[in-house]
Amino acid sequence: MSSKKLAKDSTYDGANVPGTALLSKALNIIESIAATSGRLKIKEITEITGYSKPTLYRILSALVFRGMIQQDARDHAYSLGPKFTELAGSIARNTELITVSAQSLKRIAAKFGEVVNLGVLDGKSLQIVARWGGIDGAPMSDIGGRKPLYCTALGKVILAHLPDQRHDRLISGLEFEALTDKTITEETQLRIDLSMIRSRGFALDNEEIITGTNCVAVPILGASGEVLGAASVSGPAFRLNEQRRFDIAADLQKAAETISLSFRHSINDDVWRTAKKNTTDICAVDHTRAFGCVALLPGVEMGKFHLIDGMGAKVISVQDGQHQVIASFGSPIQAGYHLDGMIFVLVDDTIFRVDPAQPGSDPLPYFSNKTFRLVDAITPLANGVLLAGAGREVLSMSQTGECTVVATDRSPRTGLNWIDGGLGYICGPDVVLLPSDGSDQVRRVTTDADVRDFVLTDGQLWVTQSKPWTVTGYTLEGSLVRQVPLPVPQPSVVERTFDGNLMVCSDRITLSSAQLELAPLSGDVFTLQIASPPRSRTHKRR
């Protein structure tokens, strides 16, 4: 079909729609240019369209201004502009993304019975470009529609994986609106959430855009780690609880990896794990992994520490990324601490002494007590007295067998700490600090989630928390100092390093298969950069 015939046909079709004559003329001009070699002068456009030159000049000026066409200053010929090329490229990319993603995402919808969404970044918004139905089918009414970035799992996971400059520019231009009582409405809060998303590799929407609806999303990355789009699963909050979303996220990540492979001949070596392991604030210690760490004991040399792996039933010495097993046991280790250069571990009802200078030698029984069978944390005091956590109780125990109850509201299987001559223990989201003089001046530092372990450094209280996956710093007055996201869901033990920063370990054996796929670094030891070298050292044991 000739360009002239095409233009006339288009004009005829547009004339049937009332009020669209000018729009039809603009589209006819674009079609005429596109149908030729791509370059037309004003005389040629007049011949093809039959429009008068005054009309053409007005329309052409508007199209040039919008970037839909452009004019060559040398011969004044018109060709398709950068905006048109951008829109065409976007359609092509989205079409290819939908085609490549369809098989993998349909499989997810069929497996879990929930709605699967495919979204891309469109300016300052999220655009849904495809959807696959679950058991109940999928509403298709908002395909092509745009949603806010800050309150959708798809939008947040795309934001989190954009280059820093573009990421910051988009965030600074957002206009927040509370669509539900759980919508993120502050830039600081959003940045914290995005940092966590980058660390763990998936995003959650906890009824943030629609009350009663939850969502989980993962990024679809290109060859160099650029984000092409994102895939999500959404459904009722009562069906998409935390554990089920972990299971779904693991499958979504596999699907996203398959989709990414389709866009290139070879994939970067494990983009997700590399991104999780190497972040600004944290670094995994190579070759160091535990089933379930019960204590991290810092050494007196830089880069040296001891790890007590409870379910691994081992005491491991680590220095500069190299590790050596210095003691093994036939049963799980319940707790451990160090004192006067020796390591002490609790197994069943007996505390054993391990000499780190003699790796492989038999551990020596130190003393026994039947009550030890209930103990899951220990910190030593003077004169052989121990503070022990046993379920809800904190006990003061002597080698003569005397046992006194110090507290009865402790959260089981959480850390103990002897701070500034007083006892610190955990009760839910609170760190309770008892005074050393026996007075009633009990201090409670309240955090925003249940605490697993804590350490005091430079007047700041740092705690491990599973919801979210973080190590968080607070002042002793309870004000938030900083939140460091982790790539693991069960951070357990936190300790101060020789240079005044932190190291943290996490559980591995308690995680499901899906959680391990989401967080393959679980059980590793991480170092966290939190501050300049400290002025003083807090002596902490577990």
PDB file of N, CA and C in Angstrom, residues 178-218:
ATOM      1  N   ALA A 178      -1.670   7.953  51.617  1.00  0.00           N
ATOM      2  CA  ALA A 178      -2.035   6.793  52.441  1.00  0.00           C
ATOM      3  C   ALA A 178      -3.265   6.120  51.842  1.00  0.00           C
ATOM      4  N   LEU A 179      -3.041   5.047  51.077  1.00  0.00           N
ATOM      5  CA  LEU A 179      -4.150   4.321  50.456  1.00  0.00           C
ATOM      6  C   LEU A 179      -4.789   3.345  51.435  1.00  0.00           C
ATOM      7  N   THR A 180      -4.018   2.880  52.419  1.00  0.00           N
ATOM      8  CA  THR A 180      -4.534   2.082  53.532  1.00  0.00           C
ATOM      9  C   THR A 180      -3.801   2.559  54.784  1.00  0.00           C
ATOM     10  N   ASP A 181      -4.165   2.001  55.932  1.00  0.00           N
ATOM     11  CA  ASP A 181      -3.475   2.403  57.158  1.00  0.00           C
ATOM     12  C   ASP A 181      -2.080   1.792  57.264  1.00  0.00           C
ATOM     13  N   LYS A 182      -1.697   0.967  56.274  1.00  0.00           N
ATOM     14  CA  LYS A 182      -0.363   0.357  56.277  1.00  0.00           C
ATOM     15  C   LYS A 182       0.526   0.882  55.145  1.00  0.00           C
ATOM     16  N   THR A 183       0.056   1.862  54.405  1.00  0.00           N
ATOM     17  CA  THR A 183       0.839   2.423  53.311  1.00  0.00           C
ATOM     18  C   THR A 183       2.050   3.188  53.836  1.00  0.00           C
ATOM     19  N   ILE A 184       3.192   2.984  53.203  1.00  0.00           N
ATOM     20  CA  ILE A 184       4.377   3.778  53.517  1.00  0.00           C
ATOM     21  C   ILE A 184       4.146   5.199  53.012  1.00  0.00           C
ATOM     22  N   THR A 185       4.305   6.179  53.908  1.00  0.00           N
ATOM     23  CA  THR A 185       4.009   7.566  53.531  1.00  0.00           C
ATOM     24  C   THR A 185       5.180   8.512  53.790  1.00  0.00           C
ATOM     25  N   GLU A 186       6.346   7.971  54.117  1.00  0.00           N
ATOM     26  CA  GLU A 186       7.516   8.809  54.365  1.00  0.00           C
ATOM     27  C   GLU A 186       8.703   8.291  53.568  1.00  0.00           C
ATOM     28  N   GLU A 187       9.491   9.211  53.039  1.00  0.00           N
ATOM     29  CA  GLU A 187      10.641   8.838  52.227  1.00  0.00           C
ATOM     30  C   GLU A 187      11.652   8.020  53.029  1.00  0.00           C
ATOM     31  N   THR A 188      11.899   8.419  54.278  1.00  0.00           N
ATOM     32  CA  THR A 188      12.870   7.691  55.114  1.00  0.00           C
ATOM     33  C   THR A 188      12.441   6.249  55.311  1.00  0.00           C
ATOM     34  N   GLN A 189      11.162   6.045  55.592  1.00  0.00           N
ATOM     35  CA  GLN A 189      10.626   4.701  55.789  1.00  0.00           C
ATOM     36  C   GLN A 189      10.752   3.874  54.513  1.00  0.00           C
ATOM     37  N   LEU A 190      10.482   4.511  53.364  1.00  0.00           N
ATOM     38  CA  LEU A 190      10.591   3.800  52.086  1.00  0.00           C
ATOM     39  C   LEU A 190      12.035   3.398  51.818  1.00  0.00           C
ATOM     40  N   ARG A 191      12.972   4.285  52.079  1.00  0.00           N
ATOM     41  CA  ARG A 191      14.388   3.972  51.839  1.00  0.00           C
ATOM     42  C   ARG A 191      14.843   2.801  52.699  1.00  0.00           C
ATOM     43  N   ILE A 192      14.385   2.727  53.937  1.00  0.00           N
ATOM     44  CA  ILE A 192      14.724   1.590  54.806  1.00  0.00           C
ATOM     45  C   ILE A 192      14.172   0.300  54.213  1.00  0.00           C
ATOM     46  N   ASP A 193      12.918   0.352  53.753  1.00  0.00           N
ATOM     47  CA  ASP A 193      12.290  -0.832  53.162  1.00  0.00           C
ATOM     48  C   ASP A 193      13.027  -1.263  51.902  1.00  0.00           C
ATOM     49  N   LEU A 194      13.414  -0.310  51.052  1.00  0.00           N
ATOM     50  CA  LEU A 194      14.124  -0.640  49.813  1.00  0.00           C
ATOM     51  C   LEU A 194      15.491  -1.240  50.107  1.00  0.00           C
ATOM     52  N   SER A 195      16.141  -0.774  51.144  1.00  0.00           N
ATOM     53  CA  SER A 195      17.440  -1.338  51.533  1.00  0.00           C
ATOM     54  C   SER A 195      17.280  -2.801  51.929  1.00  0.00           C
ATOM     55  N   MET A 196      16.215  -3.103  52.660  1.00  0.00           N
ATOM     56  CA  MET A 196      15.944  -4.498  53.046  1.00  0.00           C
ATOM     57  C   MET A 196      15.638  -5.349  51.821  1.00  0.00           C
ATOM     58  N   ILE A 197      14.890  -4.785  50.875  1.00  0.00           N
ATOM     59  CA  ILE A 197      14.533  -5.521  49.658  1.00  0.00           C
ATOM     60  C   ILE A 197      15.787  -5.868  48.858  1.00  0.00           C
ATOM     61  N   ARG A 198      16.697  -4.920  48.721  1.00  0.00           N
ATOM     62  CA  ARG A 198      17.950  -5.197  48.003  1.00  0.00           C
ATOM     63  C   ARG A 198      18.725  -6.315  48.688  1.00  0.00           C
ATOM     64  N   SER A 199      18.710  -6.324  50.002  1.00  0.00           N
ATOM     65  CA  SER A 199      19.485  -7.310  50.749  1.00  0.00           C
ATOM     66  C   SER A 199      18.907  -8.713  50.606  1.00  0.00           C
ATOM     67  N   ARG A 200      17.581  -8.839  50.716  1.00  0.00           N
ATOM     68  CA  ARG A 200      16.989 -10.189  50.704  1.00  0.00           C
ATOM     69  C   ARG A 200      16.549 -10.636  49.321  1.00  0.00           C
ATOM     70  N   GLY A 201      16.404  -9.692  48.354  1.00  0.00           N
ATOM     71  CA  GLY A 201      16.118 -10.071  46.978  1.00  0.00           C
ATOM     72  C   GLY A 201      14.657 -10.178  46.605  1.00  0.00           C
ATOM     73  N   PHE A 202      13.741  -9.822  47.478  1.00  0.00           N
ATOM     74  CA  PHE A 202      12.323  -9.827  47.142  1.00  0.00           C
ATOM     75  C   PHE A 202      11.613  -8.759  47.976  1.00  0.00           C
ATOM     76  N   ALA A 203      10.432  -8.349  47.509  1.00  0.00           N
ATOM     77  CA  ALA A 203       9.668  -7.293  48.176  1.00  0.00           C
ATOM     78  C   ALA A 203       8.319  -7.821  48.627  1.00  0.00           C
ATOM     79  N   LEU A 204       7.807  -7.230  49.690  1.00  0.00           N
ATOM     80  CA  LEU A 204       6.493  -7.578  50.212  1.00  0.00           C
ATOM     81  C   LEU A 204       5.584  -6.356  50.199  1.00  0.00           C
ATOM     82  N   ASP A 205       4.332  -6.598  49.920  1.00  0.00           N
ATOM     83  CA  ASP A 205       3.282  -5.592  50.093  1.00  0.00           C
ATOM     84  C   ASP A 205       2.331  -6.162  51.138  1.00  0.00           C
ATOM     85  N   ASN A 206       2.364  -5.578  52.321  1.00  0.00           N
ATOM     86  CA  ASN A 206       1.527  -6.043  53.430  1.00  0.00           C
ATOM     87  C   ASN A 206       0.287  -5.157  53.545  1.00  0.00           C
ATOM     88  N   GLU A 207      -0.679  -5.378  52.647  1.00  0.00           N
ATOM     89  CA  GLU A 207      -1.922  -4.597  52.629  1.00  0.00           C
ATOM     90  C   GLU A 207      -1.634  -3.098  52.503  1.00  0.00           C
ATOM     91  N   GLU A 208      -0.636  -2.753  51.702  1.00  0.00           N
ATOM     92  CA  GLU A 208      -0.209  -1.359  51.589  1.00  0.00           C
ATOM     93  C   GLU A 208      -0.958  -0.580  50.516  1.00  0.00           C
ATOM     94  N   ILE A 209      -1.545  -1.282  49.551  1.00  0.00           N
ATOM     95  CA  ILE A 209      -2.318  -0.600  48.512  1.00  0.00           C
ATOM     96  C   ILE A 209      -3.794  -0.981  48.562  1.00  0.00           C
ATOM     97  N   ILE A 210      -4.081  -2.209  48.972  1.00  0.00           N
ATOM     98  CA  ILE A 210      -5.469  -2.661  49.128  1.00  0.00           C
ATOM     99  C   ILE A 210      -5.588  -3.398  50.463  1.00  0.00           C
ATOM    100  N   THR A 211      -6.471  -2.965  51.307  1.00  0.00           N
ATOM    101  CA  THR A 211      -6.683  -3.640  52.584  1.00  0.00           C
ATOM    102  C   THR A 211      -7.142  -5.073  52.350  1.00  0.00           C
ATOM    103  N   GLY A 212      -6.476  -6.008  53.015  1.00  0.00           N
ATOM    104  CA  GLY A 212      -6.843  -7.412  52.880  1.00  0.00           C
ATOM    105  C   GLY A 212      -6.103  -8.154  51.790  1.00  0.00           C
ATOM    106  N   THR A 213      -5.218  -7.461  51.062  1.00  0.00           N
ATOM    107  CA  THR A 213      -4.465  -8.099  49.974  1.00  0.00           C
ATOM    108  C   THR A 213      -2.970  -8.008  50.241  1.00  0.00           C
ATOM    109  N   ASN A 214      -2.286  -9.137  50.157  1.00  0.00           N
ATOM    110  CA  ASN A 214      -0.830  -9.200  50.290  1.00  0.00           C
ATOM    111  C   ASN A 214      -0.199  -9.544  48.948  1.00  0.00           C
ATOM    112  N   CYS A 215       1.083  -9.269  48.842  1.00  0.00           N
ATOM    113  CA  CYS A 215       1.782  -9.524  47.581  1.00  0.00           C
ATOM    114  C   CYS A 215       3.263  -9.759  47.868  1.00  0.00           C
ATOM    115  N   VAL A 216       3.906 -10.547  47.009  1.00  0.00           N
ATOM    116  CA  VAL A 216       5.350 -10.757  47.069  1.00  0.00           C
ATOM    117  C   VAL A 216       5.879 -10.653  45.644  1.00  0.00           C
ATOM    118  N   ALA A 217       7.023  -9.959  45.471  1.00  0.00           N
ATOM    119  CA  ALA A 217       7.541  -9.706  44.122  1.00  0.00           C
ATOM    120  C   ALA A 217       9.049  -9.875  44.079  1.00  0.00           C
ATOM    121  N   VAL A 218       9.554 -10.261  42.896  1.00  0.00           N
ATOM    122  CA  VAL A 218      10.994 -10.387  42.669  1.00  0.00           C
ATOM    123  C   VAL A 218      11.344  -9.634  41.391  1.00  0.00           C
TER     124      VAL A 218
END
